[in-house]
PDB file of C-alpha atoms in Angstrom:
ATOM      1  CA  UNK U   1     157.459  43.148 100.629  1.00 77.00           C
ATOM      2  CA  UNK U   2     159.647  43.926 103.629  1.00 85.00           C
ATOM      3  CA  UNK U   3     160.823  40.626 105.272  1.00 84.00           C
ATOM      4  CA  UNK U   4     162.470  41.553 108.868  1.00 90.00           C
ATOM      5  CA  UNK U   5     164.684  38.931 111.084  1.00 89.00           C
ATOM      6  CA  UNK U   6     163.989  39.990 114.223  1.00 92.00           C
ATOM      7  CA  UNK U   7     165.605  38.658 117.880  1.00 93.00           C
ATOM      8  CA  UNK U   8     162.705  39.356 120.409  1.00 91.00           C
ATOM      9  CA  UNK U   9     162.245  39.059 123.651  1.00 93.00           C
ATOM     10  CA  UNK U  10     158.239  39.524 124.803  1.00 91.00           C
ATOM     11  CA  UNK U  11     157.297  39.754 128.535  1.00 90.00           C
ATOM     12  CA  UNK U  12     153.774  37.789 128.490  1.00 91.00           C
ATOM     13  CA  UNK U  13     154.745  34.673 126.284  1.00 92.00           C
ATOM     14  CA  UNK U  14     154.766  31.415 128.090  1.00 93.00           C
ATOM     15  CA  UNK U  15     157.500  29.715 125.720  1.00 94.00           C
ATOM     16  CA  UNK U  16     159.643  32.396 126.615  1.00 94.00           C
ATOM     17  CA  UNK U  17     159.021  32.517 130.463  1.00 94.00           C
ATOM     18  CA  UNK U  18     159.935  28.531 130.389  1.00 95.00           C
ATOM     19  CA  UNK U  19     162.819  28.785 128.075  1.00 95.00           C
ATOM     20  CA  UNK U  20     164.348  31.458 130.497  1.00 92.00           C
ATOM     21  CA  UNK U  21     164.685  28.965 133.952  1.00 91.00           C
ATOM     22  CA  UNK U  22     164.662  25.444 131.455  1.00 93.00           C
ATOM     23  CA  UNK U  23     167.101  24.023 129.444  1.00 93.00           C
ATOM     24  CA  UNK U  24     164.747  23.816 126.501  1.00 95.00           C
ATOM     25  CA  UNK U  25     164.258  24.902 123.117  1.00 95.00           C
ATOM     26  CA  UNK U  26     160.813  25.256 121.037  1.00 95.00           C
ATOM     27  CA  UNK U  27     160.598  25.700 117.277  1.00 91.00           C
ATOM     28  CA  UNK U  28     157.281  26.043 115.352  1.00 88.00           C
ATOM     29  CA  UNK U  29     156.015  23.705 112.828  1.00 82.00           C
ATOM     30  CA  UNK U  30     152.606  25.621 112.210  1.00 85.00           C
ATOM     31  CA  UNK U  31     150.765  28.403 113.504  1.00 82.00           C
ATOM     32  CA  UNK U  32     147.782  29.903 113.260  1.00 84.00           C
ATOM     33  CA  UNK U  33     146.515  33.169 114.816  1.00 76.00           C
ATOM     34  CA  UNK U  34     142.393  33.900 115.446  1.00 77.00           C
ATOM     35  CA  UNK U  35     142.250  37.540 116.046  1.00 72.00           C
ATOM     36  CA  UNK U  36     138.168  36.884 117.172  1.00 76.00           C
ATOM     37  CA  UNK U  37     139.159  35.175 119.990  1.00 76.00           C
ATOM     38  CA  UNK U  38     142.632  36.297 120.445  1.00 81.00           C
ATOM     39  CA  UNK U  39     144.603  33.381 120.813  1.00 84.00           C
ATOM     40  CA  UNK U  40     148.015  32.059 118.978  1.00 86.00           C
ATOM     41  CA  UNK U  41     147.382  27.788 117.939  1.00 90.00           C
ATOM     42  CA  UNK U  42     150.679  26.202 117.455  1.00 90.00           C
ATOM     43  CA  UNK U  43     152.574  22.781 116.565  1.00 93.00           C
ATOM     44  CA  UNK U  44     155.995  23.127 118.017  1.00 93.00           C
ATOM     45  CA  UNK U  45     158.811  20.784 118.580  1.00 94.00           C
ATOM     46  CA  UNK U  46     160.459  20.833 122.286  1.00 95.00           C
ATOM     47  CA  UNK U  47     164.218  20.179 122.275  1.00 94.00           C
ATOM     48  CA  UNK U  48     165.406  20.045 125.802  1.00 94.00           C
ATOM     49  CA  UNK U  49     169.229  18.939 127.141  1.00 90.00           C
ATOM     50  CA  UNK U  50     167.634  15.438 129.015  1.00 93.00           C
ATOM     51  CA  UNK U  51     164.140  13.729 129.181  1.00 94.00           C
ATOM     52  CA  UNK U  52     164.419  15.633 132.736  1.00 95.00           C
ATOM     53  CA  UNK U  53     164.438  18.851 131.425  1.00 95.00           C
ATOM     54  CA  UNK U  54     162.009  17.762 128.734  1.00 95.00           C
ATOM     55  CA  UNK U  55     159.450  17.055 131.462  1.00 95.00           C
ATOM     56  CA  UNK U  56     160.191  19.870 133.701  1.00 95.00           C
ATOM     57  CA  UNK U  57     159.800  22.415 130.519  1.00 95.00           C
ATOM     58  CA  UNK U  58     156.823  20.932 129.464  1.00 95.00           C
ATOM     59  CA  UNK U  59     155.156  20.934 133.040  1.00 95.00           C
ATOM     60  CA  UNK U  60     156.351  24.804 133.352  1.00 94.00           C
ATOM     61  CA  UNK U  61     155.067  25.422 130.185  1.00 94.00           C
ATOM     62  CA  UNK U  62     151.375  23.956 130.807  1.00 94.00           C
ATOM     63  CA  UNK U  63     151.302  26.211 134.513  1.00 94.00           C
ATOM     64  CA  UNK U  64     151.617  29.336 133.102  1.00 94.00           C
ATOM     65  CA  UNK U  65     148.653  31.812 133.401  1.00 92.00           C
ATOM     66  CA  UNK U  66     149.238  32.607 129.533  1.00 91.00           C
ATOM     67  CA  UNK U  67     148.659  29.131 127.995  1.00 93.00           C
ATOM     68  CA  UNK U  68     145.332  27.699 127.447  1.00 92.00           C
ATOM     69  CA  UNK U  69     145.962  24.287 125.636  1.00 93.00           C
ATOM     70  CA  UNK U  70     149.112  22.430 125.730  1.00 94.00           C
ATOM     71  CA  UNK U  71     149.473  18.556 124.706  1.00 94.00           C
ATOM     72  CA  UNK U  72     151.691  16.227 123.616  1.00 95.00           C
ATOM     73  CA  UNK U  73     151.571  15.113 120.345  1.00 94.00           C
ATOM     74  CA  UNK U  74     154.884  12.017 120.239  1.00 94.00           C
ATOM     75  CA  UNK U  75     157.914  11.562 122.388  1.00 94.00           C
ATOM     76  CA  UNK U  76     161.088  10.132 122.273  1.00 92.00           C
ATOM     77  CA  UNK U  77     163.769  11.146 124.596  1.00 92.00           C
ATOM     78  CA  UNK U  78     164.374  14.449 124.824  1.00 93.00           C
ATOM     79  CA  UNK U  79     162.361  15.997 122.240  1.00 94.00           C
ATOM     80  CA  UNK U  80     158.639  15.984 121.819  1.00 95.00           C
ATOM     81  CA  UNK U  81     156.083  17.534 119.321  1.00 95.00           C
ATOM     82  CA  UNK U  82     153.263  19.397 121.260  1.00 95.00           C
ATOM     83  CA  UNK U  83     150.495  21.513 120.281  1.00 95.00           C
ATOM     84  CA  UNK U  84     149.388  24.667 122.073  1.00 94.00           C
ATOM     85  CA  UNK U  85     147.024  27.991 122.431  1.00 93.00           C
ATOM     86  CA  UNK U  86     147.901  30.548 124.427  1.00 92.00           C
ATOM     87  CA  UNK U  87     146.703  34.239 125.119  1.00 89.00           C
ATOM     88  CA  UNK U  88     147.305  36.500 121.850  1.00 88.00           C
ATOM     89  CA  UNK U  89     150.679  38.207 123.452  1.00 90.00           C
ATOM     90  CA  UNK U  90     151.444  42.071 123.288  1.00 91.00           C
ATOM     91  CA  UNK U  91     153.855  41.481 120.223  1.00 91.00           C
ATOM     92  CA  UNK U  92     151.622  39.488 118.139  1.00 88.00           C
ATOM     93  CA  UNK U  93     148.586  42.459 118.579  1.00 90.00           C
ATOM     94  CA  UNK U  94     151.033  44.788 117.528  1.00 93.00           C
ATOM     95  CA  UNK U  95     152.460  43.379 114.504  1.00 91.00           C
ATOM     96  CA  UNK U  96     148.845  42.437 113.490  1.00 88.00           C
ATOM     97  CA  UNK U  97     147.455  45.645 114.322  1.00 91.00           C
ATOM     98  CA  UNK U  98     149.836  47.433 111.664  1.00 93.00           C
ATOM     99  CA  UNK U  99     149.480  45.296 108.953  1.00 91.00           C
ATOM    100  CA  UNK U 100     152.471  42.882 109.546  1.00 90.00           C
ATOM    101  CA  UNK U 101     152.286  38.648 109.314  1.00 86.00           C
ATOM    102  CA  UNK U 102     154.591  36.288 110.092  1.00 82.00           C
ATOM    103  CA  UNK U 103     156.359  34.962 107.395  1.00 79.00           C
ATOM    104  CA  UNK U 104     158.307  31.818 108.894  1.00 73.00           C
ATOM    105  CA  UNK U 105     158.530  29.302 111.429  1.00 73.00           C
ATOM    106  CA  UNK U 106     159.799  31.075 114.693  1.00 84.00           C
ATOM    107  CA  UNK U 107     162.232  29.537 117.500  1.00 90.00           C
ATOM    108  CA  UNK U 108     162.593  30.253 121.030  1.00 93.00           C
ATOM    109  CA  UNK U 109     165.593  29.685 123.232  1.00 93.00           C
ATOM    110  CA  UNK U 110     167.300  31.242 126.380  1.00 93.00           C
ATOM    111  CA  UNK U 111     164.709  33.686 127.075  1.00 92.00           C
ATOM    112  CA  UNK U 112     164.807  34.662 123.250  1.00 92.00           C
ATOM    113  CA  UNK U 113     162.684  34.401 120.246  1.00 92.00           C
ATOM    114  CA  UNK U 114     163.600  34.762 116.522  1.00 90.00           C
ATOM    115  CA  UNK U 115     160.955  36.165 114.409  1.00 88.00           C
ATOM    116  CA  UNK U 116     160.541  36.554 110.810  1.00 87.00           C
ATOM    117  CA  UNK U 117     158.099  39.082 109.994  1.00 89.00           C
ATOM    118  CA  UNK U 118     156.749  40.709 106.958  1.00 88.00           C
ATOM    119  CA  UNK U 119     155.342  44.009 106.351  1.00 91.00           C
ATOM    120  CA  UNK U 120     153.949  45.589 102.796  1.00 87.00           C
ATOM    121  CA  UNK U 121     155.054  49.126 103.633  1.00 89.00           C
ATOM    122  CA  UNK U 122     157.833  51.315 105.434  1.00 89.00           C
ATOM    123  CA  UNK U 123     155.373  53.069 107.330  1.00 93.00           C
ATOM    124  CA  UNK U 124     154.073  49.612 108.356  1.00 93.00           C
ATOM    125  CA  UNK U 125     157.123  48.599 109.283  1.00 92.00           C
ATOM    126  CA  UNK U 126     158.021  51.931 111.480  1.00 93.00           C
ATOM    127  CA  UNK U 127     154.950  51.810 113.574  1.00 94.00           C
ATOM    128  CA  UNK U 128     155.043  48.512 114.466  1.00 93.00           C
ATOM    129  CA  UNK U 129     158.369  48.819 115.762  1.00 93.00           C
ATOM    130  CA  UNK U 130     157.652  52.173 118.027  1.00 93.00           C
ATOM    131  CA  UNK U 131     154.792  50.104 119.294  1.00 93.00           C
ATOM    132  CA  UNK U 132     157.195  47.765 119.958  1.00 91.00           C
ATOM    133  CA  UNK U 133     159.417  49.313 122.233  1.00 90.00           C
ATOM    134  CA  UNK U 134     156.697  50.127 124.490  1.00 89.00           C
ATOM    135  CA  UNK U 135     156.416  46.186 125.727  1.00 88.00           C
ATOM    136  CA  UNK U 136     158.863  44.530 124.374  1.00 90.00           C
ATOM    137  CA  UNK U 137     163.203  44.018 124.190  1.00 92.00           C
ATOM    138  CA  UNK U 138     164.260  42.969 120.749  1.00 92.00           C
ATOM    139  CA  UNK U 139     166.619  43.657 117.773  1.00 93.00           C
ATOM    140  CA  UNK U 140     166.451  43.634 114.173  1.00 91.00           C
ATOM    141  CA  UNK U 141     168.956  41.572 113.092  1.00 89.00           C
ATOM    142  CA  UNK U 142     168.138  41.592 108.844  1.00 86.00           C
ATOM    143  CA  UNK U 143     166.142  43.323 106.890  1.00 87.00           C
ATOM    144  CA  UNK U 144     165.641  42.506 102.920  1.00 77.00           C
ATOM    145  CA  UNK U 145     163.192  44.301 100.838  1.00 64.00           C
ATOM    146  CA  UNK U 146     161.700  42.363  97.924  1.00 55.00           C
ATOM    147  CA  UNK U 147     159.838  43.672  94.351  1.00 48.00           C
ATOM    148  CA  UNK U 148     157.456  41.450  92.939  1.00 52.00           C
ATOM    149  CA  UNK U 149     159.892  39.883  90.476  1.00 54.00           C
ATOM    150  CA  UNK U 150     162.317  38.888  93.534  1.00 49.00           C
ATOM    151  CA  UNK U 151     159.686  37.508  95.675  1.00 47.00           C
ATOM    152  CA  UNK U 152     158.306  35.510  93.207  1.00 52.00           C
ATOM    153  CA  UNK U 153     161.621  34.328  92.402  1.00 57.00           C
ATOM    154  CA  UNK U 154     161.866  33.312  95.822  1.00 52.00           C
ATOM    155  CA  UNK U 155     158.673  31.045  95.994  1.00 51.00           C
ATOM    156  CA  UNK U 156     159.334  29.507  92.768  1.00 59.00           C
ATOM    157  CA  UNK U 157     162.979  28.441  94.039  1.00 58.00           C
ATOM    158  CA  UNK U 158     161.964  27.517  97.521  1.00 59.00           C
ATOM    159  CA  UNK U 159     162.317  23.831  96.999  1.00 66.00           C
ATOM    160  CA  UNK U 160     166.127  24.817  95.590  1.00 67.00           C
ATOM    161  CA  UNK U 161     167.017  26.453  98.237  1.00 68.00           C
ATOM    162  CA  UNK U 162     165.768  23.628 100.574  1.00 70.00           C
ATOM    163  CA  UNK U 163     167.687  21.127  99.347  1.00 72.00           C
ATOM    164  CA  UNK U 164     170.816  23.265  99.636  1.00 75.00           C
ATOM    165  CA  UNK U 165     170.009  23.786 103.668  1.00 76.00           C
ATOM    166  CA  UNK U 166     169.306  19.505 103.529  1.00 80.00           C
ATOM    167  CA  UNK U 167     172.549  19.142 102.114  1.00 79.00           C
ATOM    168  CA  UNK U 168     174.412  21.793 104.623  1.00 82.00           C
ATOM    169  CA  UNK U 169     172.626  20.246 107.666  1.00 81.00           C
ATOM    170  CA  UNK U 170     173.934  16.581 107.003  1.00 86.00           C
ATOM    171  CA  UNK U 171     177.687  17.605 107.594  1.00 87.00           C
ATOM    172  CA  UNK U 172     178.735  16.399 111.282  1.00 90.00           C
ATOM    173  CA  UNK U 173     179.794  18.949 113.416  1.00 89.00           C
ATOM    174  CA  UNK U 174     183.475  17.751 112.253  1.00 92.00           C
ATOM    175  CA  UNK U 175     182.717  17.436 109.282  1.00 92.00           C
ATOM    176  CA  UNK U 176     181.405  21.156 109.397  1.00 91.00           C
ATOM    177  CA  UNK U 177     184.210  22.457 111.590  1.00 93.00           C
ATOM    178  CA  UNK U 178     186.547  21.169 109.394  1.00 94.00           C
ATOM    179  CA  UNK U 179     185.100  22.708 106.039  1.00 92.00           C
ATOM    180  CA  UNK U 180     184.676  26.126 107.483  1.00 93.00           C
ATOM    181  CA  UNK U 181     187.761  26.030 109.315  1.00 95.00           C
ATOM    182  CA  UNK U 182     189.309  25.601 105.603  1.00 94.00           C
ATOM    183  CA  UNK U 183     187.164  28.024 104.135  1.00 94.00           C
ATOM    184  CA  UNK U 184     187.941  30.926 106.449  1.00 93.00           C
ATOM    185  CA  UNK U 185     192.095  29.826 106.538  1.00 94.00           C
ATOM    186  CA  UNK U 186     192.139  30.223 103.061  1.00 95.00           C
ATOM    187  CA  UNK U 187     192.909  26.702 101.898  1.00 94.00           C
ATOM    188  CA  UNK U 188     190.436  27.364  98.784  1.00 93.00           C
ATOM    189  CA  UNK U 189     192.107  30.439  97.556  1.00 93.00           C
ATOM    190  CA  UNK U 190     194.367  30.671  94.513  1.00 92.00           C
ATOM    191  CA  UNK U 191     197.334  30.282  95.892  1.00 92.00           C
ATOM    192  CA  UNK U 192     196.216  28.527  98.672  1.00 92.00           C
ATOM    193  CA  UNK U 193     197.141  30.551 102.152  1.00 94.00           C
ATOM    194  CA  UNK U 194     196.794  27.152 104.211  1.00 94.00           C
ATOM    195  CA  UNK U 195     197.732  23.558 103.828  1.00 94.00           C
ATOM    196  CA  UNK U 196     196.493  19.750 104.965  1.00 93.00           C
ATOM    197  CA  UNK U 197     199.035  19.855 107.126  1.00 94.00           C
ATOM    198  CA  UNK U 198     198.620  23.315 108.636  1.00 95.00           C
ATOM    199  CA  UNK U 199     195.114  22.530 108.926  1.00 95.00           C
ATOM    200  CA  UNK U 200     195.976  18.921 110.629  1.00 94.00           C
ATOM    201  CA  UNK U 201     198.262  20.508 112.969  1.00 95.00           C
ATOM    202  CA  UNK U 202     194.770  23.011 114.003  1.00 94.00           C
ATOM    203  CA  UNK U 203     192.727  19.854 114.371  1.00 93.00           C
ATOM    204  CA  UNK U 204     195.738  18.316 116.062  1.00 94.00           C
ATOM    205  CA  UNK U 205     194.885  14.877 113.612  1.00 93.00           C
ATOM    206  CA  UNK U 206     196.984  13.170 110.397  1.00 94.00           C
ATOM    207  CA  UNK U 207     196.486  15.334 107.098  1.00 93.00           C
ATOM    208  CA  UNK U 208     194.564  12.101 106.017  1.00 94.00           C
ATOM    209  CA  UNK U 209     191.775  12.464 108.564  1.00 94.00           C
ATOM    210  CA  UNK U 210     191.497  16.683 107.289  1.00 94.00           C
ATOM    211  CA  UNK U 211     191.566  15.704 103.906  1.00 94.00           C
ATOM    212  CA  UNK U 212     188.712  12.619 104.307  1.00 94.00           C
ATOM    213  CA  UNK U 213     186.579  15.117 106.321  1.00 93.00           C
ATOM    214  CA  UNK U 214     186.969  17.456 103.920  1.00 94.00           C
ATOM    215  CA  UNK U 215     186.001  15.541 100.943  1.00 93.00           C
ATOM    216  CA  UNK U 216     183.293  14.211 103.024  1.00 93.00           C
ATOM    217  CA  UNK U 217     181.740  18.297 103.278  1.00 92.00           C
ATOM    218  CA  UNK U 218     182.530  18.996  99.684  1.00 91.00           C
ATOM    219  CA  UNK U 219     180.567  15.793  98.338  1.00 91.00           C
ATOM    220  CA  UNK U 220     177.512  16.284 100.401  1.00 89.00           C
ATOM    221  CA  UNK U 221     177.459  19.864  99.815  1.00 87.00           C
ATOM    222  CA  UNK U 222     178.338  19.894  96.258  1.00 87.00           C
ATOM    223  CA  UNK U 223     175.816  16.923  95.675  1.00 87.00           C
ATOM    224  CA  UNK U 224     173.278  19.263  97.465  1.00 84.00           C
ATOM    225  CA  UNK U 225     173.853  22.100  95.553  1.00 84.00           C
ATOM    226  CA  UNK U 226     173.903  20.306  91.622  1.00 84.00           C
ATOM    227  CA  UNK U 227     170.535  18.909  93.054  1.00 78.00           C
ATOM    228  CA  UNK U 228     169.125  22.683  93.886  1.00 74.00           C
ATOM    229  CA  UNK U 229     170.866  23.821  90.626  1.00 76.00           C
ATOM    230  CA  UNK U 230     168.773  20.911  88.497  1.00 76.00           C
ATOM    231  CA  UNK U 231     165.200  22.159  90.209  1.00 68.00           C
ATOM    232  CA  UNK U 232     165.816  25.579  89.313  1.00 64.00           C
ATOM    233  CA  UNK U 233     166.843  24.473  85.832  1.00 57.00           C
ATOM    234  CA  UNK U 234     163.233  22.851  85.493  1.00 59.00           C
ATOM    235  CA  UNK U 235     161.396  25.725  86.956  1.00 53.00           C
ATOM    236  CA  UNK U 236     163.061  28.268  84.802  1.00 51.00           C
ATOM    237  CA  UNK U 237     162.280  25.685  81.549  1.00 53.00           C
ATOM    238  CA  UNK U 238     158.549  24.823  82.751  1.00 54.00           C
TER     239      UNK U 238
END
């Protein structure tokens, strides 16, 4: 399997369009694609800057000559969940039409879409992107090939490696900035090549505050990680 990362921009998809003059972003729950009647059913999640621009993407969104369904499924604030149908777009006949599916949830922001698409052979893969070209602006941005062993190791781990992204996502932006701040200084080499108090004198705070943010990143990431570690223990044992 061929699993491509791909940064796309299409000309005839309505997300896009309304992403490009709102500040709003749209991520994909679920998805499903009828090739009969050539139409793309999604459940998305609508993340815009203010309830404002929440309304005014949403509105934009349900005007455009490519959707056919759009509805709200729960509000709160800024973000909604929605579900939608909309015209089968240029990119989506093409990958389809050379043997390609999608192989994760998608987002779309700024007038840009990240894809994740798989293919089961290279001359799959190169036709779909010539095709490509022809309508559409994007970049491949990774590209992994997988054997059967890898991919199954992949599946069977999924849950691991969930955990690990659970455990990555609770940091606080501090929190975060602070960790990889230290990470990328060098304060977890041997010898270190930064200090608490170099690294409080970045954050312009007491070493105190760097070291409690710090040990706040390594608990919840270490935590996460000895969690993924234990699944993959009892997956490799079952």
């Amino acid at each position: 399997m061929i699993d491509l990362d791909i940064d796309m921009r299409q000309y005839d998809c309505p997300f896009i369009d309304t992403t490009d003059d709102v500040d709003i972003a749209f991520s994909a729950v679920q998805w499903q694609l009828d090739t009969d009647d050539e139409q793309l059913e999604t459940r998305l999640v609508a993340k815009a800057d203010s309830t404002d621009a929440l309304e005014q993407g949403l509105h934009q969104l349900r005007d455009h000559p490519n959707m056919r369904e759009c509805y709200i499924l729960s509000k709160r604030d800024s973000v909604a969940q929605i579900g939608t149908k909309i015209d089968e777009t240029n990119a989506m006949r093409t990958i389809q039409d050379n043997g390609g599916y999608i192989t994760g949830p998608f987002r779309i922001e700024d007038g840009r879409e990240r894809w994740h698409v798989g293919f089961d052979a290279d001359d799959d893969e190169d036709r779909a992107l010539a095709e490509l070209e022809r309508h559409n602006e994007y970049t491949v941005e990774d590209r992994d090939s997988f054997g059967p062993t890898e991919l199954f190791d992949l599946l069977e781990n999924s849950d691991s490696a969930i955990r690990l992204l659970e455990g990555c996502r609770s940091l606080t932006p501090t929190e975060r900035e602070t960790f990889a701040t230290a990470s990328r200084e060098g304060y977890y080499e041997t010898p270190r090549e930064t200090t608490l108090e170099e690294l409080a004198d970045h954050f312009d705070v007491s070493k105190t505050a760097v070291s409690m943010n710090l040990r706040r990143s390594e608990r919840k990431v270490l935590k996460a990680a000895l969690t993924a570690l234990e699944n993959i223990d009892e997956s490799t044992t079952q």
